[in-house]
CSV table of C-alpha atoms and ligand atoms in Angstrom, one decimal:
chain,number,residue,atom,x,y,z
A,50,UNK,CA,0.3,0.2,0.2
A,51,UNK,CA,1.3,3.1,-0.5
A,52,UNK,CA,0.2,5.3,2.0
A,53,UNK,CA,1.6,5.3,5.2
A,54,UNK,CA,4.7,3.5,3.9
A,55,UNK,CA,8.3,3.5,5.6
A,56,UNK,CA,6.2,2.4,9.1
A,57,UNK,CA,3.1,0.5,9.7
A,58,UNK,CA,0.6,1.8,11.8
A,59,UNK,CA,-0.4,0.3,15.0
A,60,UNK,CA,-4.1,-0.9,16.2
A,61,UNK,CA,-3.2,1.7,18.8
A,62,UNK,CA,-2.4,5.0,16.5
A,63,UNK,CA,-5.4,3.7,14.9
A,64,UNK,CA,-8.4,3.3,17.4
A,65,UNK,CA,-7.0,6.5,18.6
A,66,UNK,CA,-7.4,8.6,15.3
A,67,UNK,CA,-11.1,6.4,14.7
A,68,UNK,CA,-11.4,8.3,18.7
A,69,UNK,CA,-11.3,11.8,17.4
A,70,UNK,CA,-13.2,11.1,14.1
A,71,UNK,CA,-16.1,10.0,16.5
A,72,UNK,CA,-15.0,12.9,19.1
A,73,UNK,CA,-15.6,15.5,16.0
A,74,UNK,CA,-19.2,13.8,14.4
A,75,UNK,CA,-19.9,14.7,18.4
A,76,UNK,CA,-19.4,17.4,18.8
A,77,UNK,CA,-21.3,18.1,15.1
A,78,UNK,CA,-24.1,16.7,17.0
A,79,UNK,CA,-23.8,19.3,20.2
A,80,UNK,CA,-24.4,22.3,17.5
A,81,UNK,CA,-27.0,20.6,15.4
A,82,UNK,CA,-24.9,19.5,12.6
A,83,UNK,CA,-25.2,15.8,11.2
A,84,UNK,CA,-23.1,13.8,13.2
A,85,UNK,CA,-19.8,12.4,11.1
A,86,UNK,CA,-16.3,13.7,11.2
A,87,UNK,CA,-13.3,12.5,9.8
A,88,UNK,CA,-9.4,13.0,9.7
A,89,UNK,CA,-7.1,12.6,6.8
A,90,UNK,CA,-3.2,11.1,8.3
A,91,UNK,CA,-0.4,12.1,6.5
A,92,UNK,CA,3.2,10.5,7.6
A,93,UNK,CA,1.5,9.5,10.8
A,94,UNK,CA,0.2,13.0,10.9
A,95,UNK,CA,-3.4,14.3,10.9
A,96,UNK,CA,-3.2,17.2,7.8
A,97,UNK,CA,-7.3,17.6,7.6
A,98,UNK,CA,-10.2,17.3,10.4
A,99,UNK,CA,-13.7,17.6,9.7
A,100,UNK,CA,-16.8,18.1,10.7
A,101,UNK,CA,-20.5,18.7,8.5
A,102,UNK,CA,-21.1,22.3,8.5
A,103,UNK,CA,-24.4,22.9,6.3
A,104,UNK,CA,-26.4,24.3,8.8
A,105,UNK,CA,-23.2,26.8,9.4
A,106,UNK,CA,-22.7,27.7,6.0
A,107,UNK,CA,-26.2,26.9,4.0
A,108,UNK,CA,-24.2,25.2,1.8
A,109,UNK,CA,-25.8,21.2,1.5
A,110,UNK,CA,-22.8,20.2,-0.2
A,111,UNK,CA,-20.4,21.1,2.8
A,112,UNK,CA,-19.9,17.0,4.0
A,113,UNK,CA,-17.5,16.3,6.9
A,114,UNK,CA,-15.2,14.9,3.9
A,115,UNK,CA,-15.3,18.3,1.9
A,116,UNK,CA,-13.9,20.3,5.2
A,117,UNK,CA,-11.2,18.6,5.4
A,118,UNK,CA,-10.4,18.6,2.2
A,119,UNK,CA,-9.6,21.9,2.0
A,120,UNK,CA,-7.6,21.9,5.1
A,121,UNK,CA,-5.6,19.7,3.4
A,122,UNK,CA,-5.5,21.8,0.7
A,123,UNK,CA,-4.7,24.6,2.9
A,124,UNK,CA,-1.7,22.4,5.2
A,125,UNK,CA,-0.2,21.8,1.3
A,126,UNK,CA,0.1,25.5,1.7
A,127,UNK,CA,1.7,26.4,4.8
A,128,UNK,CA,4.4,23.8,4.3
A,129,UNK,CA,5.2,24.2,0.3
A,130,UNK,CA,3.6,20.5,-0.3
A,131,UNK,CA,2.6,19.8,-4.1
A,132,UNK,CA,-1.0,18.4,-3.1
A,133,UNK,CA,-1.0,15.2,-5.8
A,134,UNK,CA,1.8,14.1,-3.4
A,135,UNK,CA,0.1,14.8,0.0
A,136,UNK,CA,-3.6,13.5,-1.1
A,137,UNK,CA,-2.0,10.1,-3.1
A,138,UNK,CA,-0.3,9.0,0.4
A,139,UNK,CA,-3.2,10.5,2.6
A,140,UNK,CA,-5.7,8.6,4.3
A,141,UNK,CA,-9.3,9.3,5.2
A,142,UNK,CA,-10.6,8.1,8.5
A,143,UNK,CA,-14.4,9.1,9.0
A,144,UNK,CA,-17.4,7.2,10.7
A,145,UNK,CA,-19.9,7.0,8.3
A,146,UNK,CA,-19.8,5.6,4.5
A,147,UNK,CA,-19.4,9.2,2.7
A,148,UNK,CA,-22.5,9.7,0.5
A,149,UNK,CA,-21.7,9.5,-3.6
A,150,UNK,CA,-20.5,13.0,-3.9
A,151,UNK,CA,-18.6,12.9,-1.4
A,152,UNK,CA,-16.4,9.9,-2.5
A,153,UNK,CA,-16.8,11.2,-5.5
A,154,UNK,CA,-14.4,13.8,-4.2
A,155,UNK,CA,-12.0,11.1,-2.5
A,156,UNK,CA,-11.6,9.4,-5.8
A,157,UNK,CA,-10.9,12.5,-7.4
A,158,UNK,CA,-8.4,13.7,-5.1
A,159,UNK,CA,-7.3,10.1,-4.8
A,160,UNK,CA,-7.5,9.4,-1.0
A,161,UNK,CA,-7.8,6.5,0.4
A,162,UNK,CA,-10.0,5.4,2.5
A,163,UNK,CA,-11.4,4.3,5.6
A,164,UNK,CA,-13.9,4.2,6.9
A,165,UNK,CA,-16.4,2.4,10.1
A,166,UNK,CA,-18.8,0.4,8.1
A,167,UNK,CA,-18.7,1.1,4.1
A,168,UNK,CA,-19.3,-1.5,1.3
A,169,UNK,CA,-18.8,-0.5,-2.8
A,170,UNK,CA,-18.1,-1.9,-6.0
A,171,UNK,CA,-16.2,1.2,-7.0
A,172,UNK,CA,-13.4,-0.9,-6.0
A,173,UNK,CA,-9.5,0.5,-6.7
A,174,UNK,CA,-7.9,3.0,-4.6
A,175,UNK,CA,-10.0,3.1,-1.9
A,176,UNK,CA,-10.5,0.6,1.4
A,177,UNK,CA,-11.8,0.6,4.1
A,178,UNK,CA,-12.4,-1.1,7.7
A,179,UNK,CA,-16.1,-3.1,7.1
A,180,UNK,CA,-18.0,-2.3,11.3
A,181,UNK,CA,-15.6,-0.7,13.3
A,182,UNK,CA,-17.3,0.8,15.5
A,183,UNK,CA,-20.0,1.1,13.6
A,184,UNK,CA,-22.7,0.8,16.1
A,185,UNK,CA,-21.2,4.5,17.3
A,186,UNK,CA,-21.4,6.2,14.8
A,187,UNK,CA,-25.2,4.6,13.2
A,188,UNK,CA,-26.6,5.3,17.0
A,189,UNK,CA,-25.7,8.9,16.7
A,190,UNK,CA,-27.0,9.6,12.8
A,191,UNK,CA,-30.4,8.3,14.5
A,192,UNK,CA,-30.4,11.0,17.6
A,193,UNK,CA,-30.0,13.3,14.9
A,194,UNK,CA,-32.7,12.5,13.4
A,195,UNK,CA,-34.6,12.0,16.2
A,196,UNK,CA,-33.7,16.2,16.2
A,197,UNK,CA,-35.8,19.0,14.0
A,198,UNK,CA,-33.5,20.2,11.6
A,199,UNK,CA,-33.0,24.3,12.7
A,200,UNK,CA,-32.7,25.4,8.9
A,201,UNK,CA,-35.5,23.2,7.3
A,202,UNK,CA,-38.7,24.3,6.0
A,203,UNK,CA,-41.1,24.5,8.6
A,204,UNK,CA,-43.5,22.7,6.2
A,205,UNK,CA,-41.2,20.3,5.3
A,206,UNK,CA,-40.1,19.1,8.7
A,207,UNK,CA,-43.9,19.0,10.2
A,208,UNK,CA,-44.2,16.4,7.3
A,209,UNK,CA,-42.3,14.4,8.5
A,210,UNK,CA,-43.3,14.0,11.4
A,211,UNK,CA,-46.8,12.8,9.9
A,212,UNK,CA,-45.2,10.4,7.9
A,213,UNK,CA,-43.5,8.1,11.0
B,263,UNK,CA,-38.9,19.9,-33.1
B,264,UNK,CA,-38.9,22.4,-33.0
B,265,UNK,CA,-36.1,24.6,-33.1
B,266,UNK,CA,-35.6,28.3,-31.9
B,267,UNK,CA,-34.8,30.9,-33.2
B,268,UNK,CA,-33.6,34.3,-31.3
B,269,UNK,CA,-32.2,37.1,-32.8
B,270,UNK,CA,-31.3,35.4,-35.2
B,271,UNK,CA,-27.9,34.2,-34.0
B,272,UNK,CA,-28.5,30.7,-32.5
B,273,UNK,CA,-30.3,28.1,-33.4
B,274,UNK,CA,-31.5,25.6,-30.4
B,275,UNK,CA,-33.3,23.0,-29.4
B,276,UNK,CA,-33.8,22.0,-25.6
B,277,UNK,CA,-34.9,18.2,-24.3
B,278,UNK,CA,-36.0,16.6,-21.2
B,279,UNK,CA,-33.1,14.1,-20.2
B,280,UNK,CA,-34.5,11.2,-19.0
B,281,UNK,CA,-34.3,8.4,-16.8
B,282,UNK,CA,-33.0,5.1,-17.8
B,283,UNK,CA,-35.8,3.6,-18.0
B,284,UNK,CA,-37.7,6.7,-20.4
B,285,UNK,CA,-34.5,6.2,-22.6
B,286,UNK,CA,-33.0,3.3,-23.1
B,287,UNK,CA,-35.1,1.4,-26.3
B,288,UNK,CA,-38.2,-1.6,-26.2
B,289,UNK,CA,-36.5,-4.5,-24.3
B,290,UNK,CA,-38.1,-8.0,-25.8
B,291,UNK,CA,-38.5,-11.2,-24.7
B,292,UNK,CA,-39.1,-14.7,-25.7
B,293,UNK,CA,-43.6,-16.0,-26.0
B,294,UNK,CA,-45.8,-18.1,-26.5
B,295,UNK,CA,-48.4,-16.9,-29.3
B,296,UNK,CA,-51.3,-19.2,-31.3
B,297,UNK,CA,-53.2,-17.9,-34.4
B,298,UNK,CA,-56.9,-18.4,-33.2
B,299,UNK,CA,-58.6,-19.8,-36.4
B,300,UNK,CA,-62.0,-19.3,-35.6
B,301,UNK,CA,-63.7,-15.7,-34.7
B,302,UNK,CA,-66.3,-17.5,-32.7
B,303,UNK,CA,-63.5,-19.3,-29.7
B,304,UNK,CA,-61.9,-16.0,-29.2
B,305,UNK,CA,-63.6,-14.8,-25.9
B,306,UNK,CA,-63.4,-18.3,-24.6
B,307,UNK,CA,-60.0,-19.2,-25.3
B,308,UNK,CA,-59.2,-15.8,-24.1
B,309,UNK,CA,-60.5,-16.4,-20.8
B,310,UNK,CA,-59.4,-20.0,-20.3
B,311,UNK,CA,-55.6,-18.5,-21.5
B,312,UNK,CA,-55.4,-16.0,-19.4
B,313,UNK,CA,-56.4,-18.8,-16.3
B,314,UNK,CA,-53.2,-21.3,-17.2
B,315,UNK,CA,-51.1,-18.5,-17.7
B,316,UNK,CA,-51.8,-15.0,-16.1
B,317,UNK,CA,-50.5,-12.3,-17.1
B,318,UNK,CA,-49.9,-10.6,-14.2
B,319,UNK,CA,-46.6,-9.5,-13.8
B,320,UNK,CA,-46.8,-8.5,-17.8
B,321,UNK,CA,-50.0,-6.4,-17.4
B,322,UNK,CA,-49.4,-3.8,-20.9
B,323,UNK,CA,-49.5,-6.4,-23.2
B,324,UNK,CA,-52.7,-7.5,-24.6
B,325,UNK,CA,-53.6,-10.5,-25.2
B,326,UNK,CA,-54.6,-10.9,-28.7
B,327,UNK,CA,-54.4,-8.7,-32.0
B,328,UNK,CA,-55.1,-8.5,-34.9
B,329,UNK,CA,-53.6,-10.1,-37.4
B,330,UNK,CA,-49.7,-7.7,-39.2
B,331,UNK,CA,-51.4,-8.8,-42.7
B,332,UNK,CA,-54.2,-8.6,-44.2
B,333,UNK,CA,-54.2,-11.8,-45.7
B,334,UNK,CA,-53.6,-13.6,-43.5
B,335,UNK,CA,-56.3,-16.1,-43.2
B,336,UNK,CA,-56.5,-16.1,-40.0
B,337,UNK,CA,-58.1,-12.2,-38.3
B,338,UNK,CA,-56.1,-13.1,-34.6
B,339,UNK,CA,-53.7,-13.5,-33.2
B,340,UNK,CA,-52.5,-14.0,-29.4
B,341,UNK,CA,-50.1,-14.7,-26.7
B,342,UNK,CA,-50.6,-18.4,-25.1
B,343,UNK,CA,-47.2,-17.1,-22.4
B,344,UNK,CA,-44.3,-15.8,-21.4
B,345,UNK,CA,-41.9,-18.4,-23.2
B,346,UNK,CA,-39.6,-19.3,-20.0
B,347,UNK,CA,-36.1,-20.9,-21.0
B,348,UNK,CA,-37.3,-23.6,-20.5
B,349,UNK,CA,-39.9,-23.7,-22.6
B,350,UNK,CA,-37.8,-23.1,-25.3
B,351,UNK,CA,-35.6,-25.2,-24.3
B,352,UNK,CA,-37.3,-28.4,-25.0
B,353,UNK,CA,-39.1,-26.2,-27.3
B,354,UNK,CA,-42.2,-28.0,-26.5
B,355,UNK,CA,-44.4,-25.7,-28.4
B,356,UNK,CA,-47.2,-28.2,-29.4
B,357,UNK,CA,-50.8,-26.7,-27.8
B,358,UNK,CA,-50.8,-30.3,-26.2
B,359,UNK,CA,-47.2,-30.1,-24.6
B,360,UNK,CA,-48.3,-26.0,-23.9
B,361,UNK,CA,-51.5,-27.0,-22.4
B,362,UNK,CA,-50.6,-30.5,-20.2
B,363,UNK,CA,-53.7,-30.8,-17.9
B,364,UNK,CA,-56.0,-29.9,-20.6
B,365,UNK,CA,-57.4,-26.5,-18.7
B,366,UNK,CA,-57.8,-25.2,-22.3
B,367,UNK,CA,-60.4,-26.3,-24.9
B,368,UNK,CA,-57.5,-26.2,-28.2
B,369,UNK,CA,-60.7,-25.6,-30.5
B,370,UNK,CA,-59.6,-22.8,-32.7
B,371,UNK,CA,-56.4,-23.0,-32.3
B,372,UNK,CA,-53.4,-23.2,-34.3
B,373,UNK,CA,-49.9,-24.0,-34.2
B,374,UNK,CA,-48.3,-22.9,-31.2
B,375,UNK,CA,-45.0,-19.9,-32.5
B,376,UNK,CA,-42.2,-18.1,-30.6
B,377,UNK,CA,-42.4,-14.9,-31.1
B,378,UNK,CA,-40.6,-11.5,-29.4
B,379,UNK,CA,-43.3,-9.1,-26.9
B,380,UNK,CA,-41.9,-6.0,-24.5
B,381,UNK,CA,-40.6,-7.1,-21.6
B,382,UNK,CA,-41.8,-3.6,-20.4
B,383,UNK,CA,-44.4,-0.9,-19.5
B,384,UNK,CA,-43.4,1.8,-22.4
B,385,UNK,CA,-43.1,5.1,-21.1
B,386,UNK,CA,-42.8,7.8,-23.5
B,387,UNK,CA,-44.7,7.4,-27.0
B,388,UNK,CA,-41.9,6.9,-29.1
B,389,UNK,CA,-41.5,3.8,-26.6
B,390,UNK,CA,-44.8,3.1,-27.2
B,391,UNK,CA,-44.7,3.6,-30.8
B,392,UNK,CA,-42.0,1.3,-31.1
B,393,UNK,CA,-42.7,-1.3,-28.5
B,394,UNK,CA,-46.3,-1.7,-31.0
B,395,UNK,CA,-44.7,-2.5,-33.7
B,396,UNK,CA,-43.2,-6.3,-32.5
B,397,UNK,CA,-46.9,-6.8,-30.4
B,398,UNK,CA,-49.5,-4.2,-28.8
B,399,UNK,CA,-49.1,-2.7,-25.1
B,400,UNK,CA,-51.1,-0.4,-23.3
B,401,UNK,CA,-49.5,3.0,-23.2
B,402,UNK,CA,-50.7,5.5,-20.1
B,403,UNK,CA,-49.1,8.6,-21.8
B,404,UNK,CA,-47.8,11.0,-19.6
B,405,UNK,CA,-48.5,14.1,-21.4
B,406,UNK,CA,-45.6,16.2,-19.8
B,407,UNK,CA,-42.9,14.2,-21.2
B,408,UNK,CA,-44.0,14.2,-24.8
B,409,UNK,CA,-44.7,17.8,-25.1
B,410,UNK,CA,-41.3,18.2,-23.5
B,411,UNK,CA,-39.8,15.5,-26.5
B,412,UNK,CA,-41.5,17.4,-29.0
B,413,UNK,CA,-39.6,20.5,-27.8
B,414,UNK,CA,-43.0,22.1,-26.9
B,415,UNK,CA,-42.5,22.3,-23.4
B,416,UNK,CA,-41.6,25.8,-23.2
B,417,UNK,CA,-43.2,28.9,-24.7
B,418,UNK,CA,-40.8,31.6,-26.5
B,419,UNK,CA,-40.7,33.8,-23.7
B,420,UNK,CA,-39.8,30.9,-21.9
B,421,UNK,CA,-36.6,30.1,-24.1
B,422,UNK,CA,-35.8,33.0,-25.1
B,423,UNK,CA,-35.1,33.3,-20.3
B,424,UNK,CA,-33.2,30.0,-21.1
B,425,UNK,CA,-31.3,31.5,-23.2
B,426,UNK,CA,-30.1,35.0,-21.7
B,427,UNK,CA,-29.1,33.5,-18.1
B,428,UNK,CA,-27.5,30.4,-20.3
B,429,UNK,CA,-25.7,32.8,-22.7
B,430,UNK,CA,-24.6,34.0,-18.9
B,431,UNK,CA,-23.2,31.2,-17.9
B,432,UNK,CA,-20.9,31.2,-21.6
B,433,UNK,CA,-19.3,34.2,-20.5
B,434,UNK,CA,-18.1,33.6,-17.3
B,435,UNK,CA,-17.2,30.5,-18.6
B,436,UNK,CA,-14.9,32.7,-21.1
B,437,UNK,CA,-13.9,34.2,-17.9
B,438,UNK,CA,-12.7,32.0,-16.5
B,439,UNK,CA,-10.5,31.3,-18.9
B,440,UNK,CA,-8.9,34.0,-19.3
B,441,UNK,CA,-8.2,32.9,-15.9
B,442,UNK,CA,-7.1,29.7,-16.7
B,443,UNK,CA,-9.6,28.3,-15.9
B,444,UNK,CA,-11.1,25.1,-17.4
B,445,UNK,CA,-14.9,27.1,-20.0
B,446,UNK,CA,-17.0,25.7,-17.6
B,447,UNK,CA,-20.5,28.5,-16.5
B,448,UNK,CA,-22.7,28.4,-14.4
B,449,UNK,CA,-25.4,29.8,-13.3
B,450,UNK,CA,-28.8,30.0,-10.8
B,451,UNK,CA,-32.2,31.7,-11.2
B,452,UNK,CA,-34.8,31.7,-8.8
B,453,UNK,CA,-37.8,29.8,-10.9
B,454,UNK,CA,-39.8,31.9,-9.4
B,455,UNK,CA,-39.1,35.8,-10.0
B,456,UNK,CA,-36.7,34.4,-12.4
B,457,UNK,CA,-33.7,36.5,-11.0
B,458,UNK,CA,-30.4,35.3,-11.3
B,459,UNK,CA,-28.9,34.8,-7.6
B,460,UNK,CA,-25.5,34.0,-8.6
B,461,UNK,CA,-23.1,33.2,-11.7
B,462,UNK,CA,-19.5,31.3,-11.4
B,463,UNK,CA,-17.0,30.2,-13.4
B,464,UNK,CA,-15.4,27.2,-12.8
B,465,UNK,CA,-12.5,27.4,-10.7
B,466,UNK,CA,-11.5,23.8,-10.1
B,467,UNK,CA,-7.9,25.3,-11.0
B,468,UNK,CA,-7.0,27.6,-8.3
B,469,UNK,CA,-7.0,27.4,-4.7
B,470,UNK,CA,-9.3,23.7,-4.3
B,471,UNK,CA,-9.5,21.3,-7.1
B,472,UNK,CA,-12.6,20.7,-6.1
B,473,UNK,CA,-14.3,23.9,-7.4
B,474,UNK,CA,-15.8,23.4,-10.4
B,475,UNK,CA,-18.8,25.2,-12.0
B,476,UNK,CA,-21.8,24.1,-10.2
B,477,UNK,CA,-20.1,23.8,-7.2
B,478,UNK,CA,-18.9,27.7,-6.5
B,479,UNK,CA,-21.9,28.3,-8.2
B,480,UNK,CA,-24.0,26.4,-4.8
B,481,UNK,CA,-21.9,28.4,-2.5
B,482,UNK,CA,-22.9,32.4,-4.4
B,483,UNK,CA,-26.4,30.9,-3.4
B,484,UNK,CA,-25.8,30.0,-0.2
B,485,UNK,CA,-23.3,33.8,-0.4
B,486,UNK,CA,-26.5,35.5,-1.3
B,487,UNK,CA,-28.9,33.6,1.6
B,488,UNK,CA,-25.4,34.6,4.9
B,489,UNK,CA,-23.5,31.9,4.2
B,490,UNK,CA,-20.9,30.7,1.8
B,491,UNK,CA,-17.5,28.4,1.9
B,492,UNK,CA,-15.3,30.8,0.0
B,493,UNK,CA,-13.8,33.9,-0.9
B,494,UNK,CA,-14.3,34.9,-4.1
B,495,UNK,CA,-12.3,38.2,-4.3
B,496,UNK,CA,-10.1,36.7,-8.0
B,497,UNK,CA,-12.6,35.3,-10.2
B,498,UNK,CA,-14.9,38.6,-10.1
B,499,UNK,CA,-17.2,36.7,-12.8
B,500,UNK,CA,-18.2,35.0,-9.6
B,501,UNK,CA,-20.9,37.1,-7.9
B,502,UNK,CA,-24.3,36.9,-6.1
B,503,UNK,CA,-26.9,38.9,-5.3
B,504,UNK,CA,-28.6,39.1,-3.4
B,505,UNK,CA,-31.9,36.9,-2.6
B,506,UNK,CA,-34.7,40.4,-2.1
B,507,UNK,CA,-33.1,43.2,-2.1
B,508,UNK,CA,-35.1,44.2,1.3
B,509,UNK,CA,-35.8,42.9,5.4
B,510,UNK,CA,-32.1,42.5,6.0
B,511,UNK,CA,-31.9,38.2,5.6
B,512,UNK,CA,-31.2,38.1,9.3
B,513,UNK,CA,-29.6,33.3,9.3
B,514,UNK,CA,-33.0,33.1,12.3
B,515,UNK,CA,-34.8,30.3,10.1
B,516,UNK,CA,-38.5,31.8,9.4
B,517,UNK,CA,-41.0,31.3,6.3
B,518,UNK,CA,-40.7,33.1,3.5
B,519,UNK,CA,-36.6,32.6,3.5
B,520,UNK,CA,-34.9,30.3,0.9
B,521,UNK,CA,-33.9,26.6,1.6
B,522,UNK,CA,-30.7,26.3,-0.3
B,523,UNK,CA,-31.3,26.0,-3.5
B,524,UNK,CA,-35.4,25.1,-3.6
B,525,UNK,CA,-37.0,26.3,-6.4
B,526,UNK,CA,-33.6,27.5,-7.8
B,527,UNK,CA,-32.5,26.3,-11.4
B,528,UNK,CA,-29.4,25.9,-12.7
B,529,UNK,CA,-27.8,26.1,-15.8
B,530,UNK,CA,-24.4,24.9,-16.8
B,531,UNK,CA,-22.5,25.1,-20.2
B,532,UNK,CA,-21.9,21.5,-19.8
B,533,UNK,CA,-23.0,18.6,-17.9
B,534,UNK,CA,-22.1,18.2,-14.9
B,535,UNK,CA,-19.3,14.8,-13.3
B,536,UNK,CA,-21.2,12.7,-10.9
B,537,UNK,CA,-19.8,14.8,-7.5
B,538,UNK,CA,-21.2,18.0,-8.9
B,539,UNK,CA,-25.1,15.8,-9.8
B,540,UNK,CA,-24.7,14.3,-6.7
B,541,UNK,CA,-24.4,18.3,-4.6
B,542,UNK,CA,-27.1,19.3,-6.8
B,543,UNK,CA,-29.5,16.5,-4.5
B,544,UNK,CA,-28.5,17.4,-1.2
B,545,UNK,CA,-29.3,21.1,-2.6
B,546,UNK,CA,-33.2,20.1,-3.2
B,547,UNK,CA,-32.2,21.9,-7.4
B,548,UNK,CA,-35.1,22.4,-8.8
B,549,UNK,CA,-34.4,22.5,-12.6
B,550,UNK,CA,-31.7,21.7,-14.7
B,551,UNK,CA,-31.0,22.6,-17.7
B,552,UNK,CA,-27.6,22.1,-19.3
B,553,UNK,CA,-25.7,23.1,-23.2
B,554,UNK,CA,-23.8,19.6,-23.1
B,555,UNK,CA,-23.0,16.1,-22.5
B,556,UNK,CA,-19.8,15.2,-21.2
B,557,UNK,CA,-18.6,11.9,-21.6
B,558,UNK,CA,-17.9,11.8,-17.3
B,559,UNK,CA,-21.3,13.4,-17.4
B,560,UNK,CA,-23.4,12.0,-14.9
B,561,UNK,CA,-26.7,13.1,-15.1
B,562,UNK,CA,-28.1,11.8,-18.8
B,563,UNK,CA,-24.7,10.6,-20.5
B,564,UNK,CA,-24.7,8.0,-17.1
B,565,UNK,CA,-25.8,7.3,-13.9
B,566,UNK,CA,-29.5,9.7,-14.5
B,567,UNK,CA,-28.6,11.2,-10.3
B,568,UNK,CA,-31.5,13.2,-10.9
B,569,UNK,CA,-34.0,10.1,-11.6
B,570,UNK,CA,-32.6,7.8,-9.0
B,571,UNK,CA,-35.0,6.7,-7.1
B,572,UNK,CA,-33.2,5.2,-4.1
B,573,UNK,CA,-31.4,9.3,-3.9
B,574,UNK,CA,-34.4,11.9,-1.4
B,575,UNK,CA,-34.6,14.3,-4.2
B,576,UNK,CA,-35.1,14.2,-8.0
B,577,UNK,CA,-36.1,17.5,-10.4
B,578,UNK,CA,-36.1,18.0,-13.6
B,579,UNK,CA,-32.8,18.0,-16.1
B,580,UNK,CA,-32.8,19.5,-19.4
B,581,UNK,CA,-30.4,20.3,-21.8
B,582,UNK,CA,-29.6,21.4,-25.3
B,583,UNK,CA,-30.0,25.4,-24.0
B,584,UNK,CA,-27.6,27.5,-26.2
B,585,UNK,CA,-25.3,24.1,-28.2
B,586,UNK,CA,-23.6,25.6,-30.0
B,587,UNK,CA,-21.8,28.4,-28.2
B,588,UNK,CA,-21.8,26.2,-24.5
B,589,UNK,CA,-20.1,23.9,-27.9
B,590,UNK,CA,-17.6,26.0,-28.7
B,591,UNK,CA,-16.5,26.7,-24.9
B,592,UNK,CA,-13.9,23.3,-25.3
B,593,UNK,CA,-11.5,24.9,-27.7
B,594,UNK,CA,-10.6,27.5,-25.9
B,595,UNK,CA,-7.5,27.7,-26.5
B,596,UNK,CA,-5.9,28.1,-23.0
B,597,UNK,CA,-1.5,29.3,-22.9
B,598,UNK,CA,0.1,25.9,-22.6
B,599,UNK,CA,-2.2,23.2,-21.5
B,600,UNK,CA,-3.4,20.5,-24.2
B,601,UNK,CA,-7.5,20.7,-22.8
B,602,UNK,CA,-9.4,16.9,-22.3
B,603,UNK,CA,-13.1,15.7,-22.5
B,604,UNK,CA,-13.3,16.2,-18.5
B,605,UNK,CA,-16.2,16.3,-16.1
C,245,ZN,ZN1,-21.3,13.8,1.7
C,246,ZN,ZN1,-18.4,18.7,-11.0
């Protein structure tokens, strides 16, 4: 595997990153966003951290993965690194399966990913660890959808309640 | 198909981009049919055969058809049953083999033959016409789709508005190309008022490779609503306008305030990629109009994301607006670079 070459990643390190990602998802939940957290790890260093910022930015595409990609771009600028090389050797740790938009974005950036539970037929440069701490992430999503989205139009919220 | 001619400058058609099932050609499956030699037996035969082999999964298929050729010795033909691979393999076409338990009295029925019948109900008039040439089918016409396919869904004044919106997108694409960007443009318009809310060019060659034109435009709409993730100081052609000048757009989500791209149309000079198409789903876009298809497009060319039943939002898509001008954007030469067709 191209990423993380030169030094094996221990299970302990992996566990620590997943913990961090889960904590970020919790923070998102506390601030009324969809609880998704993700980390971008390059050479055993966290260079991007994202949580969902859809409500804050009023931009429905600001998912945790997109936010983290922006941070990696900033990191590359600050450290005068070539983004192409950095992304190709970056691993994404994310608490839930990326949506189609984020999956497409990750693919365009050639980012490897490790996901709690992810089923895919896209193949190629992606990597995932199925079932890794999935219960916790799914539970948080359920909590979120029990709450009301403060930015959603009132009529829609009402309709959702009726259909239950 | 009608063609618009505006300002005497350009001609283009606006065509619907339908789902995969709506745009595909007719799929045929084998069936056993037989001539009805005696018309007086027809009613009884239909009743008995229908009981033995119901067409419940294929309700669009008519059981009986008038004979194809006028000189035919028999007036009618009927479907006996769909040919399962096993029946076909056995070549067992005799009436005795098809009705082994004597459920059907074969009086008045001729020798069975294998034929091809449409597998699915037709969803569009062209599909209906193609399907009917194989075997009669029923068709519940969607008038809106038919009008869209014949190019008369929109009035001349609506088309004139589309043209002016796409002209803005083309102009933005040209401005972008001047900054060495991919020559793709996007414009968002409020469907109800016809007001332009944002115009953008592709920025993927700038500070973020994911800033395709549609992504920029979505973010500019967010800016117009008091949000937004990026600043566009270096790109003066990426602009937004406040939704409605008056009452200071507070961030409270009171009624009447815009919710992301609900009720908005996006004009794109070329078909969006998977990421952008899905971003439009997330943004609850109302309709999308694009000029030309793209090899990596995710609406009409691949995936048909706008009609995907598994997604929580669907929208209408049309292509062909100002097609020639949109196509010519691909030939703008950027100094020191060869352009390939990426989404
Ligand atoms: Zn996503
Ligand atoms: Zn795109």
